[in-house]
Amino acid sequence: MRFSRLACTWAAVFGATGVGWCQEAPPIGLLLDTSPEMGFLVAQARKEIRWNNNTRVSRGQQTLPVIEFAGASLEREGSLSLPARRNALYPIRELLEDRGALGLYWITALRGLQSGEGLFAVESLLSGGGERPSRPLLLRHIWQEQAQMAVEWARHPPEPDQDPLALASRPFDWYRLAKAGRGVVIRSWQVPPPEELTYFGFPHRITVPQLLRKLNIQESPATMDDRWKQELSMRLGGLVFALTDDVWPTAITGRRWLAESVLVPHLDRESIETRNEAVFEGLRARESIEEDLSRIPAQRLGVLFGFGYVGIDLERARNLPKPGRNPHSLYLADLIAIVRETREHLQEHAPAHPERVYATEYLDLPKAVPAPDLAGNYARRMARMVREEKVDAIYFFTNGYSGGEYGRFEVDLPLIAAAIREANVPLYVRVPFELGVVPMALQRLALASGGGVFWGKADDPDWKIAAPTPAWPPPPVVP
């Protein structure tokens, strides 16, 4: 098999002996962080991993070992300060030692407590010695909020305690681990310390001037050194860890997110499109609107359909004989189909449910410029439902768009909280995956209200994800 020959070639370079050892070793072990801040990425990773391993089986290849583990706390073995069930050292050791993986691919937010002894123990597992080659750590540093706030965070970085790779935190420990096995840190919208550039996974091109200035690069855009992609692919069985002509993603819509970023390594370049389509169909699958509503315990349910768009864009999309293949056109085609679904639901179900209060809010924008004033329209409609129509729960079905790039989600959370909190009205939210994902802050608000978020299909185990801590947003700032 191709991956075995490549693995043996690299094993020979790094000092391994024994062809049998090479043939039996999986190219990488996958460690998936399932902590609450990972959000929808957990479901996505599960679907991608399953597709990859099923395809490997169909090709007669060994599957990649996978362990799910919440958090990224690291301590020495047998430590009394951290229970074994919370110590990532043990699953890392299992993947590298017990299952013999040639490398470790860790998808994680890096949240947790890491001691120097714990980091040293992992470094020892990654470093080569004797007949054993070094084993690379590929740290896919990502979490939902970071992915959704990518562009804003590039311009206005979060507080150091919210970013484990911030210079004020402890970035050198993680780069040291990457260096130990000649691996790489893969993270969007961050510039590493200058001395660690070799171990950072830059995309093919960077276009944001603020980041380029940090790298002392004057031109924009700039083509980056991305030889790490080819080197790791050769070393680890031909797996694709990043796209050839990539840039860091700027918005999350279902199709675009899968097409323009790599969360779990692709098997090869030929299967990328097939895999993405299969994963997209799995992530977009959901119950009908009526099935959602039937699961909400309410005597008088408010149902708010809320969609934003640029009017001229939607008009052009409607007049096309068929959608274009670019992300912009595909998003609008998906939006048109979903709005049609809401109208069909209204025609079929509204007459049969007079106890429900239905409303539709369209934000018809003249151009793709953020409109914070319009972002409050949904909250104001909720307030009328609560105050005037006396609903006892609200179902919010939306794309959350109020200007900017499609996939940007902006609603007035303090105003929504003000509309429902005192009346004790729970909020339930559904965002079709085609149009994006529910931001963490809105999830926390919905949970704090006593409601929740509808993800995927109720019987899909991939969507069994840990919920974030319920929290109301801060009150609006009064000038």
XYZ file of C-alpha atoms in Angstrom:
479
model
C 0.000 0.000 0.000
C 1.166 3.515 -0.780
C 0.989 4.828 2.778
C 3.128 1.945 4.058
C 5.866 2.546 1.495
C 5.937 6.260 2.239
C 5.917 5.616 5.962
C 8.839 3.225 5.644
C 10.757 5.721 3.542
C 10.405 8.380 6.185
C 11.010 5.911 8.996
C 14.303 5.044 7.393
C 15.227 8.715 7.190
C 14.474 9.178 10.874
C 16.236 6.074 12.069
C 13.603 3.311 12.260
C 14.428 -0.271 11.362
C 12.203 -3.178 10.398
C 9.922 -3.172 7.387
C 7.169 -5.020 9.287
C 6.900 -2.200 11.820
C 6.383 0.287 8.993
C 3.686 -1.705 7.238
C 1.556 -2.138 10.342
C 1.730 1.415 11.683
C -1.167 3.778 10.907
C 0.042 7.127 9.487
C -1.525 9.156 12.306
C -3.687 8.792 15.375
C -6.583 11.234 15.738
C -7.357 12.853 19.086
C -10.611 14.839 19.048
C -11.389 17.406 21.724
C -15.084 17.142 22.617
C -15.256 19.976 25.155
C -18.211 22.398 24.919
C -16.282 25.193 23.216
C -15.656 22.941 20.197
C -19.364 23.128 19.290
C -20.364 21.984 15.801
C -16.773 21.020 14.980
C -17.228 17.819 16.974
C -20.078 16.617 14.761
C -18.175 17.628 11.643
C -15.013 15.814 12.733
C -16.948 12.644 13.577
C -18.531 12.547 10.138
C -15.243 13.235 8.380
C -13.388 10.589 10.396
C -16.065 7.985 9.672
C -16.032 8.744 5.955
C -12.231 8.568 5.865
C -12.021 5.265 7.715
C -14.852 3.670 5.748
C -13.058 4.637 2.551
C -9.770 3.255 3.852
C -11.513 -0.060 4.576
C -12.950 -0.138 1.048
C -9.412 0.359 -0.293
C -7.959 -2.352 1.873
C -6.085 0.139 4.038
C -5.740 0.239 7.785
C -8.110 2.623 9.542
C -6.788 5.556 11.533
C -7.154 5.118 15.306
C -9.382 7.707 16.982
C -9.908 8.746 20.590
C -12.365 11.379 21.790
C -11.262 13.337 24.844
C -12.621 16.515 26.430
C -10.130 19.314 27.017
C -6.354 19.565 26.805
C -5.122 19.239 30.371
C -1.700 17.615 30.715
C 0.008 16.282 33.808
C 2.664 13.692 34.550
C 1.599 10.084 34.835
C 0.013 9.213 38.170
C -0.417 12.819 39.218
C -2.756 13.352 42.147
C -3.612 16.897 41.071
C -5.362 15.778 37.861
C -7.538 12.647 37.602
C -6.471 10.210 34.888
C -9.792 10.641 33.068
C -8.934 14.322 32.516
C -5.251 13.872 31.658
C -4.642 13.961 27.892
C -1.299 12.239 28.397
C -3.046 8.863 28.528
C -4.927 8.998 25.204
C -1.842 10.486 23.540
C 0.257 7.611 24.829
C -2.364 5.080 23.723
C -2.377 6.410 20.167
C 1.402 6.621 19.852
C 2.536 3.629 21.888
C -0.305 1.093 22.106
C -1.724 1.697 18.632
C 1.618 2.553 17.044
C 0.625 5.680 15.125
C 3.429 7.400 13.219
C 2.121 10.792 14.291
C -0.565 12.544 16.320
C -3.229 14.841 14.874
C -4.925 16.655 17.747
C -8.015 18.772 17.067
C -8.369 20.907 20.167
C -9.098 24.283 21.697
C -6.172 23.688 24.108
C -8.330 24.622 27.083
C -7.169 23.138 30.369
C -4.285 23.121 32.804
C -0.907 21.996 31.531
C 2.032 21.405 33.819
C 5.659 21.478 32.751
C 5.985 17.795 33.648
C 2.967 16.883 31.530
C 4.292 18.780 28.525
C 7.694 17.154 28.981
C 6.073 13.694 29.043
C 4.367 14.349 25.696
C 7.597 15.774 24.276
C 9.346 12.521 25.217
C 6.681 10.493 23.389
C 7.150 12.596 20.251
C 10.956 12.744 20.242
C 12.874 10.012 18.474
C 15.535 7.895 20.071
C 17.332 4.629 19.387
C 15.421 2.669 16.768
C 12.298 4.778 17.124
C 11.767 7.727 14.782
C 10.376 11.013 15.967
C 6.615 11.287 15.670
C 5.102 14.607 14.609
C 2.414 16.421 16.523
C 0.005 18.199 14.212
C -1.847 20.545 16.498
C -5.071 21.634 14.781
C -5.833 24.506 17.107
C -9.449 25.509 16.570
C -12.746 25.979 18.383
C -16.124 27.215 17.210
C -15.961 30.772 18.480
C -12.483 31.270 17.022
C -13.635 29.949 13.656
C -16.680 32.245 13.575
C -14.856 35.345 14.812
C -11.771 34.782 12.683
C -11.584 38.098 10.831
C -12.558 40.174 13.857
C -9.960 38.413 15.978
C -7.289 39.075 13.380
C -7.975 42.792 13.724
C -8.827 42.845 17.431
C -7.137 39.893 19.178
C -8.948 38.423 22.200
C -7.644 38.771 25.704
C -4.575 36.571 26.341
C -6.443 34.313 28.748
C -8.876 33.480 25.924
C -6.166 32.441 23.466
C -3.814 29.614 24.487
C -1.326 30.575 21.771
C -1.203 34.283 22.584
C 2.274 35.603 23.295
C 1.233 36.483 26.829
C 0.269 32.852 27.445
C 2.653 29.934 26.962
C 3.070 29.506 23.216
C 6.626 28.249 23.382
C 5.587 25.046 25.134
C 3.305 24.067 22.261
C 5.778 25.014 19.565
C 8.403 23.028 21.452
C 6.179 19.969 21.231
C 5.703 20.526 17.512
C 9.456 20.872 17.112
C 10.118 17.632 19.038
C 8.633 15.484 16.279
C 9.073 17.931 13.405
C 5.356 18.649 13.394
C 3.371 21.843 12.999
C 0.773 24.073 14.684
C -2.175 24.662 12.312
C -4.126 27.712 13.374
C -5.961 30.384 11.398
C -5.660 34.100 12.079
C -2.560 34.047 14.234
C 1.067 35.001 13.773
C 3.482 32.826 15.755
C 6.598 34.080 17.554
C 9.270 34.912 14.943
C 11.565 32.113 16.085
C 8.804 29.513 15.601
C 7.792 30.275 12.004
C 9.160 26.923 10.803
C 6.631 25.035 12.909
C 3.554 27.050 12.011
C 1.099 26.022 9.283
C 0.767 29.067 7.078
C -1.779 28.966 4.231
C -0.792 29.501 0.619
C -1.759 33.172 0.780
C -2.403 35.813 3.454
C -4.440 38.873 2.547
C -5.002 40.683 5.851
C -2.640 43.680 6.172
C -2.597 43.581 9.987
C -1.160 40.076 9.990
C 1.328 40.821 7.251
C 2.647 43.835 9.143
C 3.292 41.584 12.141
C 5.426 39.442 9.833
C 7.241 42.520 8.468
C 5.782 41.855 5.016
C 4.863 45.003 3.157
C 2.932 43.674 0.163
C -0.645 42.405 0.315
C -1.559 39.720 -0.510
C 1.553 37.677 0.193
C 2.384 34.117 -0.832
C 3.604 32.129 2.148
C 6.047 29.255 2.522
C 3.773 26.224 2.728
C 6.238 23.428 2.066
C 5.109 21.906 5.356
C 2.023 20.594 3.566
C 4.000 18.493 1.108
C 6.606 17.375 3.636
C 4.040 16.099 6.121
C 1.979 14.512 3.372
C 5.014 12.545 2.182
C 5.894 11.583 5.708
C 2.387 10.532 6.770
C 0.952 8.355 4.051
C -0.084 10.949 1.493
C -2.706 12.553 3.751
C -3.744 16.097 2.825
C -3.431 18.421 5.831
C -4.211 21.682 4.035
C -5.377 22.757 0.598
C -2.893 23.740 -2.073
C -4.169 27.259 -2.792
C -5.794 28.036 0.524
C -6.395 31.234 2.440
C -7.677 31.415 5.979
C -11.504 31.107 6.002
C -13.438 34.290 6.640
C -17.022 33.056 7.129
C -18.888 29.881 7.966
C -21.560 28.693 5.602
C -21.924 24.957 5.268
C -20.674 24.477 1.730
C -17.934 27.103 1.869
C -16.556 25.993 5.219
C -16.068 22.429 4.011
C -14.685 23.461 0.641
C -12.169 26.021 1.882
C -10.777 24.545 5.101
C -9.397 21.245 6.366
C -10.493 20.056 9.798
C -9.674 16.344 9.525
C -6.961 15.399 6.983
C -8.205 14.328 3.548
C -7.194 10.888 2.299
C -5.940 12.331 -0.985
C -6.673 15.173 -3.344
C -8.836 13.055 -5.640
C -11.421 12.296 -2.945
C -11.792 15.793 -1.482
C -14.919 16.812 -3.372
C -16.655 13.463 -2.841
C -15.927 13.491 0.876
C -17.009 17.101 1.362
C -20.318 16.474 -0.364
C -21.013 13.401 1.774
C -20.119 15.248 4.993
C -22.162 18.295 3.963
C -25.251 16.160 3.356
C -24.785 14.571 6.773
C -24.424 17.906 8.554
C -27.339 19.598 6.799
C -29.773 16.745 7.538
C -32.401 17.872 10.045
C -36.005 17.469 11.063
C -38.698 19.482 9.343
C -39.799 22.734 10.926
C -43.009 21.057 12.131
C -41.020 18.253 13.764
C -38.943 20.858 15.578
C -42.041 22.661 16.793
C -43.649 19.453 18.027
C -40.738 18.994 20.459
C -41.209 22.375 22.157
C -43.403 22.276 25.284
C -45.554 25.380 24.855
C -49.242 26.251 24.931
C -48.787 29.386 22.837
C -45.670 29.134 20.730
C -44.130 32.047 18.874
C -42.463 31.067 15.597
C -40.121 33.655 14.112
C -38.554 33.158 10.702
C -35.752 35.702 10.244
C -33.575 36.089 7.163
C -31.183 38.780 6.014
C -29.797 39.280 2.519
C -28.694 41.914 0.048
C -31.742 42.588 -2.112
C -29.940 42.937 -5.433
C -28.036 39.687 -4.800
C -31.230 37.763 -4.170
C -32.909 39.196 -7.248
C -29.987 38.178 -9.459
C -29.934 34.681 -7.957
C -33.645 34.221 -8.646
C -33.175 35.131 -12.299
C -30.346 32.676 -12.924
C -31.330 29.484 -14.802
C -29.214 27.530 -12.305
C -26.916 28.510 -9.416
C -23.277 29.277 -10.052
C -20.622 27.132 -8.380
C -19.030 29.919 -6.341
C -19.789 30.151 -2.589
C -21.780 33.375 -3.011
C -24.196 31.868 -5.556
C -24.553 28.590 -3.670
C -25.392 30.416 -0.443
C -28.134 32.431 -2.124
C -29.548 29.294 -3.763
C -29.652 27.610 -0.353
C -31.279 30.683 1.181
C -33.972 30.744 -1.510
C -34.741 27.059 -0.915
C -34.971 27.487 2.851
C -37.195 30.574 2.646
C -39.431 28.557 0.320
C -39.527 25.831 2.987
C -40.745 28.319 5.606
C -43.496 29.571 3.298
C -44.651 26.045 2.533
C -44.707 25.335 6.263
C -46.864 28.379 6.869
C -49.334 27.382 4.160
C -49.633 23.825 5.450
C -49.462 24.191 9.229
C -50.431 27.725 10.291
C -54.205 27.225 9.670
C -54.156 24.011 11.721
C -52.446 25.696 14.710
C -54.269 28.896 15.667
C -52.580 28.748 19.074
C -49.250 29.553 17.426
C -48.037 33.071 16.637
C -46.156 33.155 13.338
C -44.001 36.032 12.120
C -41.422 36.556 9.392
C -38.738 39.246 9.438
C -36.757 39.985 6.279
C -33.707 42.243 6.444
C -33.507 43.457 2.843
C -30.181 45.291 2.735
C -29.222 47.712 -0.056
C -25.578 46.556 0.083
C -23.314 44.125 1.932
C -22.358 46.480 4.726
C -22.916 45.548 8.402
C -26.127 47.162 9.662
C -26.099 46.951 13.488
C -29.380 48.850 13.727
C -31.164 46.177 11.682
C -29.662 43.392 13.811
C -32.158 44.385 16.513
C -35.221 43.787 14.327
C -35.470 40.153 15.392
C -35.357 41.095 19.083
C -38.003 43.763 18.630
C -40.309 41.251 16.944
C -39.721 38.819 19.816
C -40.591 41.547 22.279
C -43.944 42.134 20.548
C -44.634 38.392 20.622
C -44.001 38.313 24.356
C -45.668 41.610 25.332
C -48.640 41.781 22.965
C -49.279 38.209 21.859
C -48.401 36.494 25.170
C -46.338 33.634 23.769
C -44.790 31.268 26.316
C -41.871 30.096 24.103
C -40.171 31.270 20.897
C -38.717 29.223 18.043
C -36.205 31.284 16.033
C -35.354 29.887 12.571
C -32.757 32.137 10.939
C -29.578 32.783 9.004
C -28.667 35.580 11.437
C -27.398 37.824 8.652
C -27.476 41.608 8.985
C -24.744 42.724 6.596
C -21.134 42.012 5.732
C -19.999 38.732 4.246
C -22.541 35.935 3.863
C -22.031 33.578 6.761
C -21.496 36.404 9.220
C -23.960 36.087 12.103
C -24.977 39.238 13.951
C -28.060 39.603 16.139
C -28.621 41.935 19.078
C -28.189 39.547 22.011
C -28.769 42.058 24.852
C -31.988 43.159 23.187
C -33.151 39.554 22.732
C -32.411 38.914 26.408
C -34.375 42.013 27.386
C -37.317 40.807 25.296
C -37.647 37.371 26.925
C -35.884 37.322 30.296
C -38.357 38.982 32.632
C -41.269 37.122 31.059
C -39.480 33.760 31.502
C -39.980 32.873 27.843
C -37.566 30.166 26.641
C -35.870 30.628 23.289
C -35.192 27.768 20.854
C -32.901 28.359 17.877
C -32.412 26.534 14.594
C -29.906 27.631 11.932
C -29.783 25.382 8.841
C -26.172 24.265 8.359
C -26.195 25.533 4.774
C -26.500 29.071 6.152
C -24.080 28.816 9.075
C -24.031 27.742 12.719
C -25.465 29.168 15.940
C -22.856 31.382 17.672
C -21.772 30.329 21.142
C -23.138 33.491 22.774
C -26.603 32.845 21.329
C -26.409 29.205 22.442
C -25.610 30.295 25.989
C -28.505 32.777 25.943
C -30.969 30.148 24.676
C -29.878 27.701 27.371
C -30.064 30.373 30.086
C -33.642 31.121 29.033
C -34.630 27.484 29.541
C -34.686 26.758 25.803
C -31.993 25.305 23.598
C -30.494 24.782 20.147
C -31.645 22.310 17.505
C -28.617 20.650 15.868
C -28.852 18.249 12.937
C -31.268 15.363 13.454
C -32.310 14.361 16.946
C -31.344 10.713 16.378
C -27.907 11.493 14.884
C -25.293 10.511 17.500
C -22.690 12.765 15.854
C -24.639 15.741 17.194
C -24.418 14.539 20.770
C -22.195 17.435 21.740
C -21.536 19.051 25.098
C -23.548 22.212 25.627
C -21.817 25.429 26.731
C -22.529 26.924 30.137
C -25.820 28.873 30.083
C -25.278 32.628 30.391
C -27.201 35.810 29.743
C -25.356 38.466 27.753
C -24.270 41.695 29.474
C -26.995 44.351 29.495
C -26.921 46.875 26.628
C -24.628 49.837 27.067
C -26.616 53.008 27.667
C -24.813 56.096 26.319
